[in-house]
mmCIF file of C-alpha atoms in Angstrom:
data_model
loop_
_atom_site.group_PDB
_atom_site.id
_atom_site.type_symbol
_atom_site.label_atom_id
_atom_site.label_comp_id
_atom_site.label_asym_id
_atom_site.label_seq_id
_atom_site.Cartn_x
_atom_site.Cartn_y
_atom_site.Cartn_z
ATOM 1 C CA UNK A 272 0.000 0.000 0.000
ATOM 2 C CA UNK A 273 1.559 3.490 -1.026
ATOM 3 C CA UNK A 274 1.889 5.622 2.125
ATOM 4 C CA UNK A 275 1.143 9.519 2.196
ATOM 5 C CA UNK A 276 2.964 11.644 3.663
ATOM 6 C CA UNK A 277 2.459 12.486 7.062
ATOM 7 C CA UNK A 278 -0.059 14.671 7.973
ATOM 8 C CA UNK A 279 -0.503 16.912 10.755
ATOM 9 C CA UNK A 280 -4.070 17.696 10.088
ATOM 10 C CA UNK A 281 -6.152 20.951 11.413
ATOM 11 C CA UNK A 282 -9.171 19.469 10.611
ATOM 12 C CA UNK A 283 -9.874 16.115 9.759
ATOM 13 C CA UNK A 284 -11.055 15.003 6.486
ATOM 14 C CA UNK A 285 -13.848 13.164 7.492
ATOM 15 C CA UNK A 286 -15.894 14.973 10.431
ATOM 16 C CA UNK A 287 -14.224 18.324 10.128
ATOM 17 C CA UNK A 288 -13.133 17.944 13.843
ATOM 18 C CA UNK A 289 -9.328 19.473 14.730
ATOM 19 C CA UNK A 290 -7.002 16.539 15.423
ATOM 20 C CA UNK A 291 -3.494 17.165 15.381
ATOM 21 C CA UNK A 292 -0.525 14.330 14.729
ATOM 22 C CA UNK A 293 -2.879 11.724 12.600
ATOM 23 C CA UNK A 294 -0.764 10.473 10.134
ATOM 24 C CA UNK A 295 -3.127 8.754 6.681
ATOM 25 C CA UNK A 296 -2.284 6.702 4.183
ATOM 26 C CA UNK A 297 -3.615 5.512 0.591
ATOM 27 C CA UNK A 298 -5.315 2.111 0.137
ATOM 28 C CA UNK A 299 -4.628 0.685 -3.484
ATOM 29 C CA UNK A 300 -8.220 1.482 -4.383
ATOM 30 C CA UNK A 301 -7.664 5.215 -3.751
ATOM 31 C CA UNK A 302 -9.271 5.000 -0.230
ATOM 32 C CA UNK A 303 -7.482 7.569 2.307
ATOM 33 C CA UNK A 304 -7.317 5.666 5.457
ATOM 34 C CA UNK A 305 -5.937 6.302 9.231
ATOM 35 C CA UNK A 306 -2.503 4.576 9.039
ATOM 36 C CA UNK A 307 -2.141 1.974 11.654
ATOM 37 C CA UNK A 308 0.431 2.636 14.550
ATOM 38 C CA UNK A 309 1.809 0.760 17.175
ATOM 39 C CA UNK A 310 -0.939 2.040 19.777
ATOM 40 C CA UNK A 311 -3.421 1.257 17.592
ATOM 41 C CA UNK A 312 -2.068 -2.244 17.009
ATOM 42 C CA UNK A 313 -3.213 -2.730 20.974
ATOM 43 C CA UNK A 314 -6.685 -2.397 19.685
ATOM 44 C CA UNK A 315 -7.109 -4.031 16.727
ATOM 45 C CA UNK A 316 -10.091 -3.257 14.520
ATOM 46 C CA UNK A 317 -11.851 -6.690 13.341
ATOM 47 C CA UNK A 318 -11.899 -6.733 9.445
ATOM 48 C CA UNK A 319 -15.813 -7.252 9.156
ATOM 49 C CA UNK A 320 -16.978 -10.831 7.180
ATOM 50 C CA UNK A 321 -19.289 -11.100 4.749
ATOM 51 C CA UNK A 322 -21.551 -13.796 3.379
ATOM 52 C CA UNK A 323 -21.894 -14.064 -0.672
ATOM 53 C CA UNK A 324 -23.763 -16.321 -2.934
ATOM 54 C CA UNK A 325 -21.832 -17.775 -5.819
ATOM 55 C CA UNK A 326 -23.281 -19.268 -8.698
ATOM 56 C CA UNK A 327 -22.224 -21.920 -11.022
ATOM 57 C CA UNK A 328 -24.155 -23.508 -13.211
ATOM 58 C CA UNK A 329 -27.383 -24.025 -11.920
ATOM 59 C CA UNK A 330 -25.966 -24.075 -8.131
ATOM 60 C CA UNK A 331 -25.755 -21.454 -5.242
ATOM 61 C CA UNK A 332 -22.836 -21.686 -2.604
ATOM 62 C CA UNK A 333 -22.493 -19.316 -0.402
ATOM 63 C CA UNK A 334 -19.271 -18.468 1.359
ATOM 64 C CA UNK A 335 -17.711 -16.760 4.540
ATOM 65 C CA UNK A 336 -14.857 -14.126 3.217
ATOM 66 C CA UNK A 337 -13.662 -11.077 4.506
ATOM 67 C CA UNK A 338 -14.613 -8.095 3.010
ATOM 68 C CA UNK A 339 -10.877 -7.090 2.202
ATOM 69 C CA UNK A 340 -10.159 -10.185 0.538
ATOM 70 C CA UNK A 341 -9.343 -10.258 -3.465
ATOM 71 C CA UNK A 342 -11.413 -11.959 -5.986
ATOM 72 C CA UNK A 343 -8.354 -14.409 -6.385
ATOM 73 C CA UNK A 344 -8.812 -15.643 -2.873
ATOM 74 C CA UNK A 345 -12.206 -16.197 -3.642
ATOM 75 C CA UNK A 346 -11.238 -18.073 -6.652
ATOM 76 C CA UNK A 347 -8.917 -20.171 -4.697
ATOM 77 C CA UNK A 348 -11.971 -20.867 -1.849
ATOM 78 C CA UNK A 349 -14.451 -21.930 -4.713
ATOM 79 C CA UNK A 350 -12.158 -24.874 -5.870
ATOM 80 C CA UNK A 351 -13.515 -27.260 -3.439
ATOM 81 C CA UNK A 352 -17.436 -26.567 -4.292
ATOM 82 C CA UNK A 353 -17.135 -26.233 -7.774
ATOM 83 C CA UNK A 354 -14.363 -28.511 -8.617
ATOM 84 C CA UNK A 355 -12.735 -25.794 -10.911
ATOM 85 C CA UNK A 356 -8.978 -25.132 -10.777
ATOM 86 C CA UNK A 357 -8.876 -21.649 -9.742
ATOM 87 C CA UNK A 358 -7.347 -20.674 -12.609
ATOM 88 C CA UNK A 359 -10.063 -21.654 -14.979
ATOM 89 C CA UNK A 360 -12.405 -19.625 -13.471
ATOM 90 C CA UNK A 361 -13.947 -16.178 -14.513
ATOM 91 C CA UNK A 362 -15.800 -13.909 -11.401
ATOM 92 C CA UNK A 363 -18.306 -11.965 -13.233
ATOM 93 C CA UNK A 364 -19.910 -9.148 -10.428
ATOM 94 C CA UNK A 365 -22.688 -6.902 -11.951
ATOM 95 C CA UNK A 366 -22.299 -8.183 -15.186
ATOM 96 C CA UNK A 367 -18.542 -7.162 -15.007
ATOM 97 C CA UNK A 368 -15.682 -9.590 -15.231
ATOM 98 C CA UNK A 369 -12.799 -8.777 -12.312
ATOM 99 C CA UNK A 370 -8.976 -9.069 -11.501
ATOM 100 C CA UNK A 371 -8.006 -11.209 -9.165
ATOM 101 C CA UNK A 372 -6.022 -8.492 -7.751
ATOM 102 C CA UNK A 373 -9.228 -6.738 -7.128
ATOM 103 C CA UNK A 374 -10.723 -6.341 -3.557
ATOM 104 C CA UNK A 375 -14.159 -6.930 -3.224
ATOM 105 C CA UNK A 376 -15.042 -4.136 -0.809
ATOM 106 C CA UNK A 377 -13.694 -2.065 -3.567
ATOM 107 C CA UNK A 378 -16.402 -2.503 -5.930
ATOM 108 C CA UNK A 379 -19.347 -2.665 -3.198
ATOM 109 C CA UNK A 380 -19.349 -6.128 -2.672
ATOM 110 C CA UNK A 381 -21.326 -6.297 0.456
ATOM 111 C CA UNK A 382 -23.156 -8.899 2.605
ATOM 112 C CA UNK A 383 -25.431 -11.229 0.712
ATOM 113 C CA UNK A 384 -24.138 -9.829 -2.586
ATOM 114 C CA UNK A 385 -24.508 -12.274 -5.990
ATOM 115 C CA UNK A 386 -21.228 -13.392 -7.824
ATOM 116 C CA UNK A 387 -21.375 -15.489 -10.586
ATOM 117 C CA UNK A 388 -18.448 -18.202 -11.521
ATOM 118 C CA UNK A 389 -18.153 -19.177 -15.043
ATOM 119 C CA UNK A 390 -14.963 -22.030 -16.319
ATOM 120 C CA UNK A 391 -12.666 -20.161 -18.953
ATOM 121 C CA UNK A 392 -11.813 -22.969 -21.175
ATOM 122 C CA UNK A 393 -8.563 -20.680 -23.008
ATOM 123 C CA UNK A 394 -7.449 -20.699 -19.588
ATOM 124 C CA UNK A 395 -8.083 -24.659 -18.843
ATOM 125 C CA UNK A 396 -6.692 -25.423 -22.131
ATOM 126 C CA UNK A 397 -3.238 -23.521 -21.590
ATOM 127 C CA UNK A 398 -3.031 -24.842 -18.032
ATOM 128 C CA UNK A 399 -2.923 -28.028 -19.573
ATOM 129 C CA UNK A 400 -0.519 -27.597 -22.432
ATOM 130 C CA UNK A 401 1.791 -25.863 -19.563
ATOM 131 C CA UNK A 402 0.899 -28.853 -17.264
ATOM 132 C CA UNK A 403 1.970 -31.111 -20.667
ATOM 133 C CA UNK A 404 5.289 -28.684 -21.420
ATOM 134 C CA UNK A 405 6.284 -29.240 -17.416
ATOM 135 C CA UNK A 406 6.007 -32.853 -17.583
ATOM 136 C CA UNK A 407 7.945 -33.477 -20.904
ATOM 137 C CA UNK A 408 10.548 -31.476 -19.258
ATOM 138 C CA UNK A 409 10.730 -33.220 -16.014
ATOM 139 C CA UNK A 410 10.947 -36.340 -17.907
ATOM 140 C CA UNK A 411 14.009 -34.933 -20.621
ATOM 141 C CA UNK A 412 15.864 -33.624 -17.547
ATOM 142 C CA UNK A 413 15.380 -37.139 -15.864
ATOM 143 C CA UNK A 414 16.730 -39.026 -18.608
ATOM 144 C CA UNK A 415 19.526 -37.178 -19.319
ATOM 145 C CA UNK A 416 20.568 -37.106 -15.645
ATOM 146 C CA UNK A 417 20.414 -40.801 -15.902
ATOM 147 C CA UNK A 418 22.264 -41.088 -18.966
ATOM 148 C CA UNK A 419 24.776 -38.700 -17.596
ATOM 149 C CA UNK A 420 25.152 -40.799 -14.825
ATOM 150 C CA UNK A 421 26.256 -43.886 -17.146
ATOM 151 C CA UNK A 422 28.380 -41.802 -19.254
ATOM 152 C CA UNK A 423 30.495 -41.276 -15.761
ATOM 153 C CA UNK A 424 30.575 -45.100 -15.335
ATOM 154 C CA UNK A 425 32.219 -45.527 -18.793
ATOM 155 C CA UNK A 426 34.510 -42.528 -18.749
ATOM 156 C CA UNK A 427 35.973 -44.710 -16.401
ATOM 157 C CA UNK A 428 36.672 -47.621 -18.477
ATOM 158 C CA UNK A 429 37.803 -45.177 -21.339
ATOM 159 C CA UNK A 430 40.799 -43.773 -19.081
ATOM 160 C CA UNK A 431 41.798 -47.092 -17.902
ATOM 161 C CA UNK A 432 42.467 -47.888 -21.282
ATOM 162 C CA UNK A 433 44.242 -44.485 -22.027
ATOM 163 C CA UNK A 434 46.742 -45.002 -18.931
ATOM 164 C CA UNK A 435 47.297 -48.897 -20.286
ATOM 165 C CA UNK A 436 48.618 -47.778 -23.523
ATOM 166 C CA UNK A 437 50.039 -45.037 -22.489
ATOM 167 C CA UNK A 438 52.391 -46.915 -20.587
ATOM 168 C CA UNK A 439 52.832 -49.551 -23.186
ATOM 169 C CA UNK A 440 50.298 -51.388 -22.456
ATOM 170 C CA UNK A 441 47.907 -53.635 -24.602
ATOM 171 C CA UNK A 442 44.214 -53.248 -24.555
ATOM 172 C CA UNK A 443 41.985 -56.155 -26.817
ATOM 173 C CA UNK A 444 40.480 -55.330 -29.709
ATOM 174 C CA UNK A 445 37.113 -55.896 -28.650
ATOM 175 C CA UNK A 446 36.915 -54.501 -24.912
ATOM 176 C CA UNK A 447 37.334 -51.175 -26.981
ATOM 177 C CA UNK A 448 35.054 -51.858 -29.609
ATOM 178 C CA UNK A 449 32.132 -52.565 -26.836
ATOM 179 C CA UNK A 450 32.961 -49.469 -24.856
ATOM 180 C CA UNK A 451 32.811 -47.955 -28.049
ATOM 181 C CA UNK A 452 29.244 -49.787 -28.761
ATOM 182 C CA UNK A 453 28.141 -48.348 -25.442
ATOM 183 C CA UNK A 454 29.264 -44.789 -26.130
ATOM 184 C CA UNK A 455 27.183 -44.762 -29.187
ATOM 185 C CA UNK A 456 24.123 -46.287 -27.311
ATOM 186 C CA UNK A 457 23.912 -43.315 -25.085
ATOM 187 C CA UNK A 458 24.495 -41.076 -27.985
ATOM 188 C CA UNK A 459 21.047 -42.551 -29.551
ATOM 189 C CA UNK A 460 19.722 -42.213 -26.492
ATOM 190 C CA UNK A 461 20.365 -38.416 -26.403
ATOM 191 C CA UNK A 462 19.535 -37.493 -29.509
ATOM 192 C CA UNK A 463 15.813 -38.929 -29.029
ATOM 193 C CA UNK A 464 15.477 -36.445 -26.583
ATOM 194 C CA UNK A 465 13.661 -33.253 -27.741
ATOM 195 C CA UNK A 466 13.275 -30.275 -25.827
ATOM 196 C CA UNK A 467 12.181 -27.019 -27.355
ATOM 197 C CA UNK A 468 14.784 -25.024 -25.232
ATOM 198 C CA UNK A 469 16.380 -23.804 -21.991
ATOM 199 C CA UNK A 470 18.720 -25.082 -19.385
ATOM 200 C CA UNK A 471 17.716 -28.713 -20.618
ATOM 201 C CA UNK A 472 18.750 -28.357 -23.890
ATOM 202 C CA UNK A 473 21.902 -26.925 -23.153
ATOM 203 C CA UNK A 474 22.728 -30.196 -21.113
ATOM 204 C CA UNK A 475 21.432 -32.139 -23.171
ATOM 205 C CA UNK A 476 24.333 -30.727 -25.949
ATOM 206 C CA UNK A 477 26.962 -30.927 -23.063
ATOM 207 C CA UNK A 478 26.261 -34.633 -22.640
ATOM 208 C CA UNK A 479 26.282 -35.101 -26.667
ATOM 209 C CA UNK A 480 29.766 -33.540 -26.860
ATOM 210 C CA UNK A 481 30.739 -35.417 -24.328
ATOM 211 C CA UNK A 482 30.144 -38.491 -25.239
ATOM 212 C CA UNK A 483 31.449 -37.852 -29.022
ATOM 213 C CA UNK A 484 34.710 -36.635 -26.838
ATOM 214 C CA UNK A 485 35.152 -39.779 -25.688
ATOM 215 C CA UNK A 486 34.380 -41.937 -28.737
ATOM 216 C CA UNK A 487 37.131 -39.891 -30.622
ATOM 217 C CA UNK A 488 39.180 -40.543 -27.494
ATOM 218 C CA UNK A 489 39.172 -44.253 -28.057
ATOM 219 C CA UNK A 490 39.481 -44.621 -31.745
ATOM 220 C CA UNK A 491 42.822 -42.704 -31.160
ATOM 221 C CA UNK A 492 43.365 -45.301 -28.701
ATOM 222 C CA UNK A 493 42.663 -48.021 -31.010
ATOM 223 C CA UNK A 494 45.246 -46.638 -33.709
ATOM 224 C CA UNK A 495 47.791 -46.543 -31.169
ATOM 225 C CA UNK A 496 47.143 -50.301 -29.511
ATOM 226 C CA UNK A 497 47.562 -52.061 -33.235
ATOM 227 C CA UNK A 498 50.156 -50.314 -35.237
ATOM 228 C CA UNK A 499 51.881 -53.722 -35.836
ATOM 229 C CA UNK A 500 49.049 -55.259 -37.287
ATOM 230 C CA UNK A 501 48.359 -51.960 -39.305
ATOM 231 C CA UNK A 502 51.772 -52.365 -40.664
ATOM 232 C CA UNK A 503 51.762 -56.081 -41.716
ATOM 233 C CA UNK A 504 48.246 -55.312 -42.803
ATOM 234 C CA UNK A 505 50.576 -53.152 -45.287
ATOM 235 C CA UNK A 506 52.898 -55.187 -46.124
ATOM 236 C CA UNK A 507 50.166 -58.076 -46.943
ATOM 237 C CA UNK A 508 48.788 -55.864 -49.222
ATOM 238 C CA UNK A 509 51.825 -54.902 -51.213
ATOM 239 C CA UNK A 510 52.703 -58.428 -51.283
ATOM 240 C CA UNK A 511 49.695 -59.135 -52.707
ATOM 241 C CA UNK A 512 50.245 -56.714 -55.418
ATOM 242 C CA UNK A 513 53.104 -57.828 -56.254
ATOM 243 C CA UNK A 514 52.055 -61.407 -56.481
ATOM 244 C CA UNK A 515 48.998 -60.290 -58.878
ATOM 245 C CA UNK A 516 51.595 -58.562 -61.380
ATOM 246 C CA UNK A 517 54.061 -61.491 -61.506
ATOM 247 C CA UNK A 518 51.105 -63.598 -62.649
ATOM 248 C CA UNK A 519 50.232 -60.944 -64.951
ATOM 249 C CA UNK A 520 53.447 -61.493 -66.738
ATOM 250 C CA UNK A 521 53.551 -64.674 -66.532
ATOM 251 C CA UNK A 522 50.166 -65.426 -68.575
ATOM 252 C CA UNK A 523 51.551 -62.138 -71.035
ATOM 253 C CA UNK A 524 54.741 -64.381 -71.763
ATOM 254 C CA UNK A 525 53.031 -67.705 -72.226
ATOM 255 C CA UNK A 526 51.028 -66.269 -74.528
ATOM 256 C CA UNK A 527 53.588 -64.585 -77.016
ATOM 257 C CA UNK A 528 55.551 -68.314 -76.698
ATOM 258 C CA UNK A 529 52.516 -69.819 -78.577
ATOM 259 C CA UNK A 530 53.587 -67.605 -81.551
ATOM 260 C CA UNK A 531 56.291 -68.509 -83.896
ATOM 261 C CA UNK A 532 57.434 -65.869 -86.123
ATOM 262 C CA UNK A 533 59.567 -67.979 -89.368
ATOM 263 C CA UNK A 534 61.136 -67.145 -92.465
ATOM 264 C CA UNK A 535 60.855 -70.200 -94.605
ATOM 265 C CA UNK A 536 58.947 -69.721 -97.555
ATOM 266 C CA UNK A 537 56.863 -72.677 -99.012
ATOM 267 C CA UNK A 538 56.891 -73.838 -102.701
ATOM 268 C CA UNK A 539 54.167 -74.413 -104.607
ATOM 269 C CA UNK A 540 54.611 -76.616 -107.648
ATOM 270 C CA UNK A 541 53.137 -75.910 -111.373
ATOM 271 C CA UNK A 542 49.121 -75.368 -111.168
ATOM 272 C CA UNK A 543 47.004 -74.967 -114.914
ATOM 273 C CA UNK A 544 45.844 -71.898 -115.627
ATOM 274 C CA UNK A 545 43.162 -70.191 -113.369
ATOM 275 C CA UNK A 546 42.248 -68.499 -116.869
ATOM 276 C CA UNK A 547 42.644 -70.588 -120.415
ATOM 277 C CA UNK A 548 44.691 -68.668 -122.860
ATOM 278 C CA UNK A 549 44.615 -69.516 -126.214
ATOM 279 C CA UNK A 550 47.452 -70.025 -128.520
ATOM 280 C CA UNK A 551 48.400 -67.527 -131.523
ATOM 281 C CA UNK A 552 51.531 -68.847 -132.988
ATOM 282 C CA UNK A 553 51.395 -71.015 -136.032
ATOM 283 C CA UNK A 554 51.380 -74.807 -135.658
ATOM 284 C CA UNK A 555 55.229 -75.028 -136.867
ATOM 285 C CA UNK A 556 56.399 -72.756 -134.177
ATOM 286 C CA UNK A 557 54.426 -74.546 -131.639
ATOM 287 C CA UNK A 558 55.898 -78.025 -133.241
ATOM 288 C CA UNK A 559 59.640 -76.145 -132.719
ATOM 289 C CA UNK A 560 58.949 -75.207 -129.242
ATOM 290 C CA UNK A 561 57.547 -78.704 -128.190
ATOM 291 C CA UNK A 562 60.874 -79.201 -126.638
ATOM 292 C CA UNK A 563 61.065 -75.771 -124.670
ATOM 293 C CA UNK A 564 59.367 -75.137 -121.634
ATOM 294 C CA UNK A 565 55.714 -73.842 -121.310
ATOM 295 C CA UNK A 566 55.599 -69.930 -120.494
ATOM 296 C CA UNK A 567 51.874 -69.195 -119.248
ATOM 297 C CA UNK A 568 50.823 -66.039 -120.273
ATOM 298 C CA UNK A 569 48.018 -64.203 -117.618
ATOM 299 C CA UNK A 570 45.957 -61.427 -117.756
ATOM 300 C CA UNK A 571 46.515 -59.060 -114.696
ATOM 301 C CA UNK A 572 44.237 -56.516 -113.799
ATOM 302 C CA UNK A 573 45.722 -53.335 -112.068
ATOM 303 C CA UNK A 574 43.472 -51.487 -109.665
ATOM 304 C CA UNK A 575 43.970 -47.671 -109.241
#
C-alpha cells in the first residue's frame, strides 16, 4: 500500500473535527485511510466478514470471506465446491468480469451480494498444455541425468584404457570396440530427446559432446594399440600386389611363346591356268617349241 505523507491535520477530512498528529495513508483502491500505529495495534479493529452467494451452473454456494479479501482468494476458496482449478475460473460481479487483484469491498461487494463463476476454457486449455510442457521437461531432464550418470561409469573404463597404452600397455580389440558400442548407445539415447529449449537443452548438448569426446578418445586409442598389425596389414597388401603382377606377366609371356614368327617360304609346284589362254603362234612354231618349256601367259588386272 503506497503511504502519504504524514499529515498533521487541522481538521480532519472526514468529520471536520481538529485533530493534530494523525498520520493517513492511501489504500490501493484510492481510499485515504488512518494509518495503523503501534498504539493502535493494541486495539485491533476486526476486518468485518461477509456472506456471498456464488453461482455456477445451476448451483448457489455461499461463502464466509472477509470483506478485504481479493477476488483471487475467492477463486482459490471456490475450488472445493465447484471442482474448478482456480485458474479456470472467470468472477463476473454486476455483469462485469474482475482481476483477481481486485478487492471486493472495492467494488461494493457487500453482505449477501450475488457473484457469478463461469470455467474459462482458453485458460483450462493452456493450463494443460503448460501442465503437458512441465512434464515433458521433467521427464528430458530425468533421462539425461540418468544417462549422464552412465556416461560417468564408462569414462571410467575409457581412461583405464588411455593409462594402459600409455604406458605400453595392450588393450583387446574388442573390450574397446564394446565401450565404443556403449558410447554410441547413449548417444542414440540423447539425440531422441527433444526439448524445445532452456537449461535442458543446453545439457542435453553438453552430454552429446561429451560423449562424441570420448568416442574420438578411443578410436585414437585403437590406432595406437595395433600399429603392428596396421603395418603387416601393409605389407600383406603390397605383397599381394606384387604377387597379382608377376602372374600378370607370366600369362603375357606364355602367350607370345605360342607364336612362332619364321622365315621359310613354301613352294608351290606348277598349277594350270586359273584363266585358259589360247594359242596364236602357227602350228610349226608350236611343233619347234615342243621341246622348250611352257611360259603361261596371264591377264593381270591393275586397280587404281
Amino acid at each position: 500500500m503506497m503511504r502519504m505523507r504524514n499529515m498533521t491535520n487541522r481538521g480532519s477530512p472526514i468529520n471536520g473535527n481538529e485533530q493534530r498528529g494523525i498520520e493517513w495513508e492511501m489504500r490501493p483502491g484510492g481510499m485515504l485511510v488512518q494509518r495503523r500505529t503501534g498504539h493502535s495495534d493494541l486495539n485491533p479493529v476486526q476486518t468485518p466478514t461477509i456472506r456471498v452467494r456464488v453461482k455456477y451452473g445451476s448451483t448457489y454456494h455461499q461463502l464466509n470471506i472477509s470483506s478485504q479479501a481479493t477476488f483471487g482468494e475467492l477463486k482459490k476458496m471456490l475450488t472445493g465446491p465447484t471442482g474448478l482449478h482456480h485458474q479456470d475460473q472467470k468472477l463476473y460481479y454486476k455483469e462485469k468480469e474482475r482481476d483477481s487483484k481486485v478487492f471486493l469491498d472495492m467494488v461494493g461487494v457487500k453482505d449477501k451480494s450475488k457473484i457469478v463463476v463461469m470455467e474459462d476454457p482458453i485458460s483450462k486449455e493452456k493450463r494443460y498444455l503448460e501442465m503437458m510442457k512441465n512434464a515433458k521437461m521433467e521427464k528430458a531432464a530425468k533421462s539425461i541425468s540418468e544417462i549422464s550418470l552412465e556416461v560417468d561409469r564408462l569414462a571410467g573404463r575409457v581412461c583405464a584404457f588411455e593409462s594402459i597404452i600409455s604406458k605400453g600397455g595392450k588393450v583387446v580389440e574388442s573390450d574397446m570396440l564394446g565401450l565404443i558400442e556403449l558410447l554410441m548407445n547413449q548417444l542414440l539415447k540423447l539425440d531422441g530427446i527433444i526439448v524445445d529449449g532452456g537449461d535442458i537443452k543446453l545439457q542435453r548438448k553438453m552430454q552429446v559432446k561429451r560423449v562424441q569426446k570420448y568416442v574420438e578418445t578411443l578410436d585414437i586409442l585403437k590406432t595406437k594399440n595395433s600399429p603392428q598389425q596396421k603395418h603387416s596389414n601393409g605389407v600383406h597388401n603390397k605383397l599381394a600386389r606384387i604377387e597379382e603382377q608377376q602372374e600378370e606377366a607370366s600369362n603375357n609371356n606364355s602367350t607370345s611363346s605360342k607364336m612362332v614368327v619364321t622365315t621359310n617360304w613354301e613352294t608351290f609346284d606348277n598349277l594350270a591356268p586359273l584363266i585358259p589362254i589360247t594359242c596364236t603362234t602357227s602350228t610349226s612354231t608350236a611343233s619347234s617349241d615342243t621341246n622348250n618349256s611352257v611360259h603361261h601367259k596371264f591377264n593381270w588386272e591393275f586397280f587404281d
